[in-house]
Tab-separated table of C-alpha atoms and ligand atoms in Angstrom:
chain	number	residue	atom	x	y	z
A	156	MET	CA	-30.127	22.406	123.779
A	157	TYR	CA	-27.501	20.538	121.775
A	158	LYS	CA	-27.635	23.279	119.185
A	159	ASP	CA	-26.827	25.973	121.752
A	160	GLN	CA	-24.030	23.879	123.177
A	161	LEU	CA	-22.550	23.341	119.733
A	162	ILE	CA	-22.801	27.008	118.785
A	163	LYS	CA	-20.962	27.866	121.991
A	164	ILE	CA	-18.171	25.480	121.019
A	165	LEU	CA	-17.949	26.906	117.510
A	166	ARG	CA	-17.443	30.391	118.925
A	167	ALA	CA	-13.835	29.340	119.468
A	168	LEU	CA	-13.180	29.436	115.708
A	169	LYS	CA	-12.087	32.404	113.641
A	170	LEU	CA	-11.287	32.779	109.963
A	171	PRO	CA	-7.734	33.935	109.187
A	172	GLY	CA	-7.639	37.716	109.137
A	173	SER	CA	-10.998	38.121	110.890
A	174	LYS	CA	-11.365	39.721	114.301
A	175	ASP	CA	-14.663	38.029	115.142
A	176	ASN	CA	-15.431	34.355	115.619
A	177	ILE	CA	-17.403	32.517	112.918
A	178	VAL	CA	-20.687	32.864	114.799
A	179	LYS	CA	-20.366	36.580	115.390
A	180	ASP	CA	-19.175	37.342	111.856
A	181	CYS	CA	-22.064	35.242	110.418
A	182	THR	CA	-19.827	32.747	108.608
A	183	LEU	CA	-21.911	30.184	110.480
A	184	GLU	CA	-25.360	30.889	109.058
A	185	ASP	CA	-27.198	28.087	110.798
A	186	LEU	CA	-26.906	24.536	112.060
A	187	SER	CA	-29.423	21.781	112.624
A	188	PHE	CA	-29.572	18.116	113.548
A	189	GLU	CA	-30.938	15.681	110.999
A	190	GLY	CA	-31.007	12.305	112.760
A	191	ASN	CA	-27.392	11.745	113.761
A	192	VAL	CA	-26.001	14.073	111.091
A	193	ILE	CA	-25.160	17.664	111.945
A	194	SER	CA	-26.059	19.933	109.053
A	195	ILE	CA	-24.057	23.153	108.932
A	196	LYS	CA	-24.760	26.122	106.688
A	197	LEU	CA	-21.811	28.414	106.009
A	198	ASN	CA	-21.650	31.806	104.361
A	199	LEU	CA	-18.166	32.561	103.106
A	200	LYS	CA	-17.060	36.065	102.269
A	201	SER	CA	-14.153	35.035	100.082
A	202	PRO	CA	-14.314	32.860	96.963
A	203	ALA	CA	-10.993	31.179	97.879
A	204	MET	CA	-11.324	27.416	97.824
A	205	HIS	CA	-8.597	26.769	100.414
A	206	LEU	CA	-10.367	28.998	102.942
A	207	ARG	CA	-13.541	26.999	102.618
A	208	LYS	CA	-11.637	23.732	103.041
A	209	LYS	CA	-9.824	25.109	106.066
A	210	ILE	CA	-12.918	26.296	107.884
A	211	GLU	CA	-14.763	23.038	107.184
A	212	GLN	CA	-11.807	21.018	108.501
A	213	ASP	CA	-11.515	23.226	111.590
A	214	ILE	CA	-15.222	22.841	112.350
A	215	LEU	CA	-15.073	19.080	111.920
A	216	HIS	CA	-12.037	18.886	114.150
A	217	ILE	CA	-13.514	20.922	116.995
A	218	ILE	CA	-16.834	19.029	116.845
A	219	HIS	CA	-15.026	15.702	117.097
A	220	GLU	CA	-12.801	16.924	119.866
A	221	ARG	CA	-15.267	18.779	122.069
A	222	PHE	CA	-18.758	17.587	121.125
A	223	ASP	CA	-19.003	14.083	119.766
A	224	SER	CA	-16.030	12.161	118.426
A	225	LYS	CA	-18.263	10.172	116.050
A	226	ALA	CA	-20.456	13.003	114.784
A	227	GLN	CA	-21.140	13.135	111.062
A	228	VAL	CA	-21.248	16.604	109.586
A	229	LYS	CA	-22.756	17.768	106.322
A	230	PHE	CA	-21.685	21.193	105.048
A	231	HIS	CA	-23.688	23.522	102.832
A	232	SER	CA	-21.239	26.300	101.999
A	233	GLN	CA	-22.014	29.262	99.827
A	234	VAL	CA	-20.059	32.377	98.977
A	235	LYS	CA	-21.838	35.592	99.884
A	236	LEU	CA	-19.832	38.716	99.282
A	237	HIS	CA	-20.695	41.981	100.997
A	238	THR	CA	-20.648	43.661	97.639
A	239	LEU	CA	-20.816	41.945	94.310
A	240	PRO	CA	-18.141	42.790	91.767
A	241	LEU	CA	-18.644	46.201	90.298
A	242	ILE	CA	-17.525	47.060	86.807
A	243	ARG	CA	-18.831	49.935	84.810
A	244	GLY	CA	-17.360	48.922	81.474
A	245	MET	CA	-18.974	46.909	78.733
A	246	GLU	CA	-17.985	43.328	78.151
A	247	ILE	CA	-15.808	42.470	75.177
A	248	SER	CA	-17.996	40.387	72.950
A	249	GLY	CA	-16.650	36.871	72.314
A	250	VAL	CA	-14.185	37.018	75.238
A	251	LYS	CA	-15.164	34.668	78.065
A	252	ASN	CA	-12.600	35.321	80.822
A	253	ILE	CA	-10.348	38.316	81.256
A	254	ILE	CA	-7.552	37.767	83.743
A	255	ALA	CA	-5.187	40.577	84.671
A	256	ILE	CA	-1.680	39.836	85.901
A	257	ALA	CA	-0.615	42.471	88.420
A	258	SER	CA	2.264	43.190	90.762
A	259	GLY	CA	3.186	45.848	93.252
A	260	LYS	CA	6.647	46.515	91.859
A	261	GLY	CA	8.164	46.352	88.395
A	262	GLY	CA	10.839	43.824	87.513
A	263	VAL	CA	9.294	40.978	89.511
A	264	GLY	CA	8.528	38.931	86.389
A	265	LYS	CA	4.961	39.995	85.653
A	266	SER	CA	5.411	39.981	81.880
A	267	THR	CA	7.351	36.710	82.007
A	268	VAL	CA	4.532	35.095	83.986
A	269	SER	CA	1.839	36.639	81.714
A	270	ALA	CA	3.507	35.307	78.562
A	271	ASN	CA	4.107	31.850	80.032
A	272	ILE	CA	0.596	31.487	81.455
A	273	ALA	CA	-0.868	32.586	78.105
A	274	VAL	CA	1.264	30.043	76.239
A	275	SER	CA	0.386	27.286	78.747
A	276	LEU	CA	-3.340	28.035	78.314
A	277	ALA	CA	-2.965	27.807	74.534
A	278	MET	CA	-1.139	24.478	74.942
A	279	MET	CA	-4.043	23.238	77.085
A	280	GLY	CA	-6.253	23.909	74.063
A	281	PHE	CA	-7.833	27.204	75.125
A	282	LYS	CA	-8.222	30.059	72.657
A	283	THR	CA	-6.094	32.683	74.300
A	284	GLY	CA	-5.255	36.345	73.813
A	285	LEU	CA	-2.543	38.425	75.461
A	286	LEU	CA	-2.933	42.158	75.914
A	287	ASP	CA	0.184	44.062	76.923
A	288	ALA	CA	-1.337	46.917	78.912
A	289	ASP	CA	2.054	47.995	80.218
A	290	ILE	CA	1.884	51.261	78.324
A	291	TYR	CA	5.124	52.557	79.827
A	292	GLY	CA	7.279	49.465	79.327
A	293	PRO	CA	5.730	47.061	76.819
A	294	SER	CA	7.905	43.943	76.778
A	295	ILE	CA	5.533	41.311	75.382
A	296	PRO	CA	6.548	41.848	71.690
A	297	LEU	CA	10.171	41.048	72.591
A	298	MET	CA	9.218	38.058	74.742
A	299	LEU	CA	7.169	36.585	71.860
A	300	ASP	CA	9.593	37.516	69.075
A	301	VAL	CA	7.090	39.767	67.293
A	302	GLU	CA	8.853	43.077	67.832
A	303	SER	CA	8.679	44.112	64.222
A	304	ALA	CA	5.078	43.030	63.705
A	305	ARG	CA	2.596	45.756	62.827
A	306	PRO	CA	-1.067	44.797	63.271
A	307	LEU	CA	-3.313	45.069	60.208
A	308	SER	CA	-6.811	46.385	60.328
A	309	THR	CA	-10.029	45.052	58.948
A	310	ASN	CA	-13.513	46.319	58.398
A	311	ILE	CA	-16.145	44.625	60.516
A	312	ASN	CA	-19.757	45.744	60.083
A	313	GLY	CA	-18.603	49.116	58.823
A	314	LYS	CA	-16.122	49.613	61.689
A	315	GLU	CA	-12.347	49.667	61.367
A	316	LYS	CA	-10.868	47.039	63.731
A	317	ILE	CA	-7.262	46.156	64.641
A	318	ILE	CA	-6.334	42.504	64.029
A	319	PRO	CA	-4.196	41.147	66.901
A	320	VAL	CA	-0.818	39.697	65.916
A	321	ASP	CA	-0.462	35.910	66.040
A	322	ALA	CA	2.420	34.547	68.128
A	323	TYR	CA	2.634	30.867	69.066
A	324	GLY	CA	-1.129	30.598	68.573
A	325	LEU	CA	-1.874	33.595	70.824
A	326	SER	CA	-3.717	36.748	69.704
A	327	VAL	CA	-1.444	39.536	70.870
A	328	LEU	CA	-1.734	43.312	71.124
A	329	SER	CA	0.750	45.686	72.677
A	330	MET	CA	1.538	49.379	72.670
A	331	GLY	CA	4.953	48.300	71.488
A	332	PHE	CA	3.460	47.534	68.058
A	333	PHE	CA	2.489	51.165	67.618
A	334	ALA	CA	5.239	53.126	69.321
A	335	GLY	CA	8.270	51.004	68.460
A	336	SER	CA	10.307	49.527	71.293
A	337	SER	CA	13.169	52.010	71.144
A	338	GLN	CA	10.896	55.024	71.264
A	339	ALA	CA	10.398	56.513	74.716
A	340	VAL	CA	6.710	56.573	75.419
A	341	ILE	CA	5.653	59.280	77.801
A	342	TRP	CA	1.914	59.138	77.931
A	343	ARG	CA	0.114	61.341	80.339
A	344	GLY	CA	-2.642	59.593	82.314
A	345	PRO	CA	-5.667	60.531	80.157
A	346	MET	CA	-3.773	59.889	76.925
A	347	ALA	CA	-2.582	56.481	78.140
A	348	THR	CA	-6.133	55.584	79.051
A	349	LYS	CA	-7.369	56.600	75.627
A	350	VAL	CA	-4.735	54.493	73.886
A	351	LEU	CA	-5.481	51.540	76.089
A	352	ARG	CA	-9.187	51.854	75.401
A	353	LYS	CA	-8.439	51.752	71.693
A	354	LEU	CA	-6.351	48.598	72.083
A	355	ILE	CA	-9.137	46.880	73.987
A	356	ARG	CA	-12.229	48.104	72.192
A	357	ASP	CA	-11.069	48.619	68.625
A	358	ALA	CA	-9.516	45.173	68.330
A	359	HIS	CA	-11.089	42.211	66.617
A	360	TRP	CA	-10.323	39.614	69.327
A	361	GLY	CA	-12.733	37.016	67.956
A	362	GLU	CA	-13.786	34.131	70.205
A	363	LEU	CA	-11.438	33.773	73.180
A	364	ASP	CA	-11.622	31.530	76.242
A	365	PHE	CA	-9.052	33.721	77.972
A	366	LEU	CA	-7.658	37.186	77.546
A	367	ILE	CA	-4.573	37.629	79.726
A	368	VAL	CA	-3.781	41.269	80.506
A	369	ASP	CA	-0.222	42.222	81.498
A	370	LEU	CA	-0.813	45.304	83.691
A	371	PRO	CA	1.764	47.976	84.367
A	372	PRO	CA	3.242	47.765	87.887
A	373	GLY	CA	1.728	49.686	90.758
A	374	THR	CA	-1.655	51.113	91.541
A	375	GLY	CA	-1.893	54.152	89.294
A	376	ASP	CA	-4.213	55.746	86.783
A	377	ILE	CA	-3.976	52.973	84.236
A	378	HIS	CA	-5.205	50.386	86.697
A	379	LEU	CA	-8.182	52.417	87.712
A	380	SER	CA	-9.214	53.253	84.178
A	381	LEU	CA	-8.633	49.681	83.022
A	382	MET	CA	-10.834	48.412	85.773
A	383	GLN	CA	-13.539	50.845	84.805
A	384	GLU	CA	-13.096	50.005	81.153
A	385	ILE	CA	-13.311	46.223	81.037
A	386	PRO	CA	-15.056	43.614	83.141
A	387	LEU	CA	-12.027	41.806	84.551
A	388	THR	CA	-13.046	38.333	85.636
A	389	ALA	CA	-10.221	38.183	88.147
A	390	VAL	CA	-6.650	39.180	88.873
A	391	VAL	CA	-3.501	37.180	89.657
A	392	ILE	CA	-0.713	38.814	91.675
A	393	VAL	CA	2.974	38.141	91.012
A	394	SER	CA	5.586	38.966	93.625
A	395	THR	CA	9.138	38.157	94.562
A	396	PRO	CA	9.659	37.126	98.198
A	397	GLN	CA	11.440	40.209	99.583
A	398	LYS	CA	9.695	42.597	101.952
A	399	ILE	CA	10.060	45.612	99.717
A	400	ALA	CA	8.106	43.914	96.912
A	401	LEU	CA	5.487	42.528	99.273
A	402	SER	CA	4.668	45.865	100.870
A	403	ASP	CA	3.562	47.085	97.433
A	404	VAL	CA	1.530	43.907	96.912
A	405	ARG	CA	-0.514	44.824	99.966
A	406	LYS	CA	-1.450	48.105	98.242
A	407	SER	CA	-2.345	46.288	95.012
A	408	VAL	CA	-4.551	43.746	96.751
A	409	ALA	CA	-6.219	46.533	98.735
A	410	MET	CA	-6.915	48.360	95.473
A	411	PHE	CA	-8.505	45.318	93.809
A	412	HIS	CA	-10.642	44.783	96.889
A	413	MET	CA	-11.762	48.427	97.080
A	414	GLU	CA	-15.523	48.656	97.045
A	415	ALA	CA	-15.494	50.709	93.864
A	416	ILE	CA	-13.336	48.119	92.060
A	417	ASN	CA	-13.925	44.778	93.736
A	418	VAL	CA	-12.171	42.449	91.331
A	419	PRO	CA	-11.644	38.994	92.847
A	420	VAL	CA	-7.987	38.102	93.407
A	421	LEU	CA	-7.490	34.513	92.188
A	422	GLY	CA	-4.204	34.134	93.999
A	423	MET	CA	-0.532	34.920	94.268
A	424	ILE	CA	2.448	33.521	92.371
A	425	GLU	CA	5.895	33.727	93.947
A	426	ASN	CA	8.488	34.394	91.279
A	427	MET	CA	12.266	34.197	91.788
A	428	ALA	CA	11.427	32.120	94.873
A	429	TYR	CA	14.976	30.765	95.161
A	430	PHE	CA	18.022	29.958	93.067
A	431	SER	CA	19.571	26.568	92.510
A	432	LEU	CA	22.373	25.431	90.253
A	433	GLU	CA	21.672	23.253	87.243
A	434	GLY	CA	21.900	19.592	88.312
A	435	GLN	CA	21.678	20.415	92.033
A	436	PRO	CA	17.968	21.089	92.533
A	437	GLU	CA	18.110	20.054	96.197
A	438	LEU	CA	20.372	23.001	97.052
A	439	GLN	CA	18.045	26.008	97.107
A	440	TYR	CA	19.369	29.485	97.824
A	441	PRO	CA	16.554	31.819	98.961
A	442	ILE	CA	18.225	34.948	97.587
A	443	PHE	CA	15.245	37.247	98.082
A	444	GLY	CA	13.964	35.594	101.259
A	445	ASN	CA	12.332	32.350	102.180
A	446	LYS	CA	8.712	31.758	101.125
A	447	GLY	CA	7.901	35.431	101.736
A	448	ALA	CA	5.158	35.624	99.118
A	449	GLN	CA	3.662	32.297	100.140
A	450	GLU	CA	3.331	33.399	103.761
A	451	PHE	CA	2.072	36.800	102.698
A	452	ALA	CA	-0.655	35.173	100.562
A	453	SER	CA	-1.860	33.288	103.599
A	454	GLU	CA	-1.800	36.491	105.688
A	455	LEU	CA	-3.922	38.239	103.044
A	456	THR	CA	-6.118	35.129	102.788
A	457	ILE	CA	-5.605	34.767	99.062
A	458	PRO	CA	-4.770	31.390	97.483
A	459	PHE	CA	-1.136	30.579	96.730
A	460	LEU	CA	-0.786	29.438	93.123
A	461	GLY	CA	2.828	28.266	93.189
A	462	GLU	CA	6.454	29.303	93.127
A	463	ILE	CA	8.908	29.736	90.261
A	464	PRO	CA	12.623	29.666	91.053
A	465	ILE	CA	15.221	31.837	89.332
A	466	ILE	CA	16.155	29.774	86.286
A	467	GLN	CA	18.626	31.025	83.740
A	468	SER	CA	16.712	29.422	80.863
A	469	ILE	CA	13.552	31.370	81.790
A	470	ARG	CA	15.442	34.626	81.250
A	471	GLU	CA	17.137	33.302	78.102
A	472	ALA	CA	13.822	32.077	76.695
A	473	SER	CA	12.297	35.530	77.239
A	474	ASP	CA	15.271	37.230	75.611
A	475	VAL	CA	15.106	35.106	72.467
A	476	GLY	CA	11.339	35.520	72.245
A	477	ARG	CA	10.247	31.952	72.893
A	478	PRO	CA	8.663	31.578	76.371
A	479	ALA	CA	10.028	28.777	78.557
A	480	ALA	CA	6.549	27.203	78.766
A	481	LEU	CA	7.020	26.074	75.140
A	482	GLN	CA	9.995	23.867	76.045
A	483	LYS	CA	9.482	20.112	76.174
A	484	ASN	CA	9.843	18.359	79.532
A	485	THR	CA	11.816	21.065	81.312
A	486	PHE	CA	11.322	21.937	84.962
A	487	ALA	CA	10.381	25.522	84.031
A	488	ALA	CA	7.771	24.468	81.458
A	489	GLU	CA	6.227	21.977	83.867
A	490	ARG	CA	6.132	24.539	86.651
A	491	PHE	CA	4.341	27.095	84.457
A	492	MET	CA	1.848	24.413	83.402
A	493	GLU	CA	1.141	23.466	87.049
A	494	ILE	CA	0.618	27.108	88.001
A	495	THR	CA	-1.674	27.663	85.008
A	496	LYS	CA	-3.759	24.617	85.939
A	497	LYS	CA	-4.085	25.889	89.494
A	498	THR	CA	-5.113	29.300	88.200
A	499	VAL	CA	-7.804	27.748	85.986
A	500	GLU	CA	-8.996	25.680	88.937
A	501	GLN	CA	-9.412	28.827	91.032
A	502	LEU	CA	-11.106	30.562	88.120
A	503	VAL	CA	-13.656	27.784	87.675
A	504	TYR	CA	-14.348	28.002	91.381
A	505	ARG	CA	-14.685	31.785	91.135
A	506	ASN	CA	-17.062	31.545	88.178
A	507	THR	CA	-19.299	29.024	89.884
A	508	SER	CA	-19.347	30.711	93.268
A	509	ILE	CA	-19.879	34.375	92.487
A	510	PRO	CA	-21.686	36.173	89.678
A	511	PRO	CA	-19.818	37.719	86.760
A	512	THR	CA	-18.450	41.216	87.150
A	513	GLU	CA	-21.119	43.628	85.998
A	514	ALA	CA	-22.817	46.909	86.780
A	515	LEU	CA	-23.038	48.143	90.330
A	516	ARG	CA	-24.975	45.900	92.665
A	517	ILE	CA	-24.573	46.082	96.381
A	518	THR	CA	-26.005	43.495	98.706
A	519	THR	CA	-26.154	43.969	102.422
A	520	MET	CA	-25.580	41.046	104.677
A	521	ALA	CA	-28.676	40.169	106.626
A	522	GLY	CA	-28.286	38.754	110.128
A	523	CYS	CA	-27.733	35.031	110.494
A	524	LYS	CA	-29.802	32.552	112.484
A	525	ALA	CA	-26.868	31.164	114.433
A	526	LYS	CA	-25.980	34.512	116.013
B	639	LIG	N1	11.940	33.018	87.295
B	639	LIG	C1	12.827	33.716	86.602
B	639	LIG	N2	14.090	33.238	86.401
B	639	LIG	C2	15.005	33.963	85.707
B	639	LIG	N3	14.779	35.164	85.163
B	639	LIG	C3	13.529	35.697	85.328
B	639	LIG	C4	12.494	34.999	86.020
B	639	LIG	N4	11.382	35.774	85.998
B	639	LIG	C5	11.710	36.892	85.311
B	639	LIG	N5	12.990	36.850	84.917
B	639	LIG	C6	13.720	37.887	84.164
B	639	LIG	O1	13.668	39.088	84.949
B	639	LIG	C7	13.519	40.236	84.113
B	639	LIG	C8	12.279	41.023	84.510
B	639	LIG	O2	11.125	40.246	84.219
B	639	LIG	P1	9.786	40.889	83.597
B	639	LIG	O3	8.874	39.758	83.323
B	639	LIG	O4	10.140	41.799	82.473
B	639	LIG	O5	9.288	41.724	84.854
B	639	LIG	P2	8.089	42.809	84.969
B	639	LIG	O6	7.159	42.607	83.841
B	639	LIG	O7	7.473	42.523	86.306
B	639	LIG	O8	8.743	44.149	84.952
B	639	LIG	C9	13.484	39.713	82.681
B	639	LIG	O9	14.768	39.787	82.140
B	639	LIG	C10	13.063	38.252	82.846
B	639	LIG	O10	13.570	37.432	81.792
B	640	LIG	MG1	6.667	43.917	82.283
């Protein structure tokens, strides 16, 4: 009787972005009473940690308010996706986590964020690689001051392999190393895919904890073939706060969530969040809009990983080829470190809550007891 009463109360709760309540949409799998403890089983359809915390808090709140103000509740929450991640490509041997950095639009700071996250990971002690997959506008060689580097090759088990270039302890590959930065590169779709495949597969990456992939902007051919080519562990989205950038983010997120792609989105980073003058950090000018990306992340129910203001030294650091994350005790370096830590946190959560991306496996959701 109590169970029915409680289920009725819980019908008032919905997850953000869902049209059904948590009973109808089977988020609430089951509940039972064990002495004076209420045991609640939840099935979550998103690996986002903040969503789980939110729903658990909401349930606790409504139970205390409408059922029993002293009730103790024990949660058993598991992530159960409708479809498990699908990737047709082979893994890259020795590479543990492959994280793509994506954006809707160009010019939002995707390469800047990729380079700074990669450097921050290396500073945290992780073996890190950086692949510049922006075939049409490779900017990583300039940002890491290795524009004139030309990768050597080596023979491994009878196969010719490209040796990534070392920059600040990172293993780096970019189309820029092969085409030259001043040369206009006009690859047609299939050609670009072929070149990209070569960069990924014919490289001797060695043992890496992380391979960060700087994707080209948008949702085109390269994205699709990249996603079919390598088992991306997850993707991080970078956006500026203005509407015009965010509308393209919606398309990107939709693409990553497509059934045929299904790469988990770890979260969103808001770049160029505001501007403030040196020495006056309290005065923040929201040039491109106020917290647009942060609010948009919550609307799309993806975690928010942090904001980076417009800082002149970030641009200068990129231009001289020494990412801001390498600076000692600066606001920019600390901010990139915080965002990287948050990203790793989400990644650990992703890796423990859902299986690795692998060949096609589709699970259907069975009915739940609470319904
Ligand atoms: N937070 C920031 N503050 C100042 N300049 C930035 C910031 N983020 C990016 N930039 C600058 O903006 C320009 C575009 O950034 P970039 O990383 O190349 O964008 P994308 O890869 O998305 O095209 C670069 O000159 C970069 O130095
Ligand atoms: Mg770029």
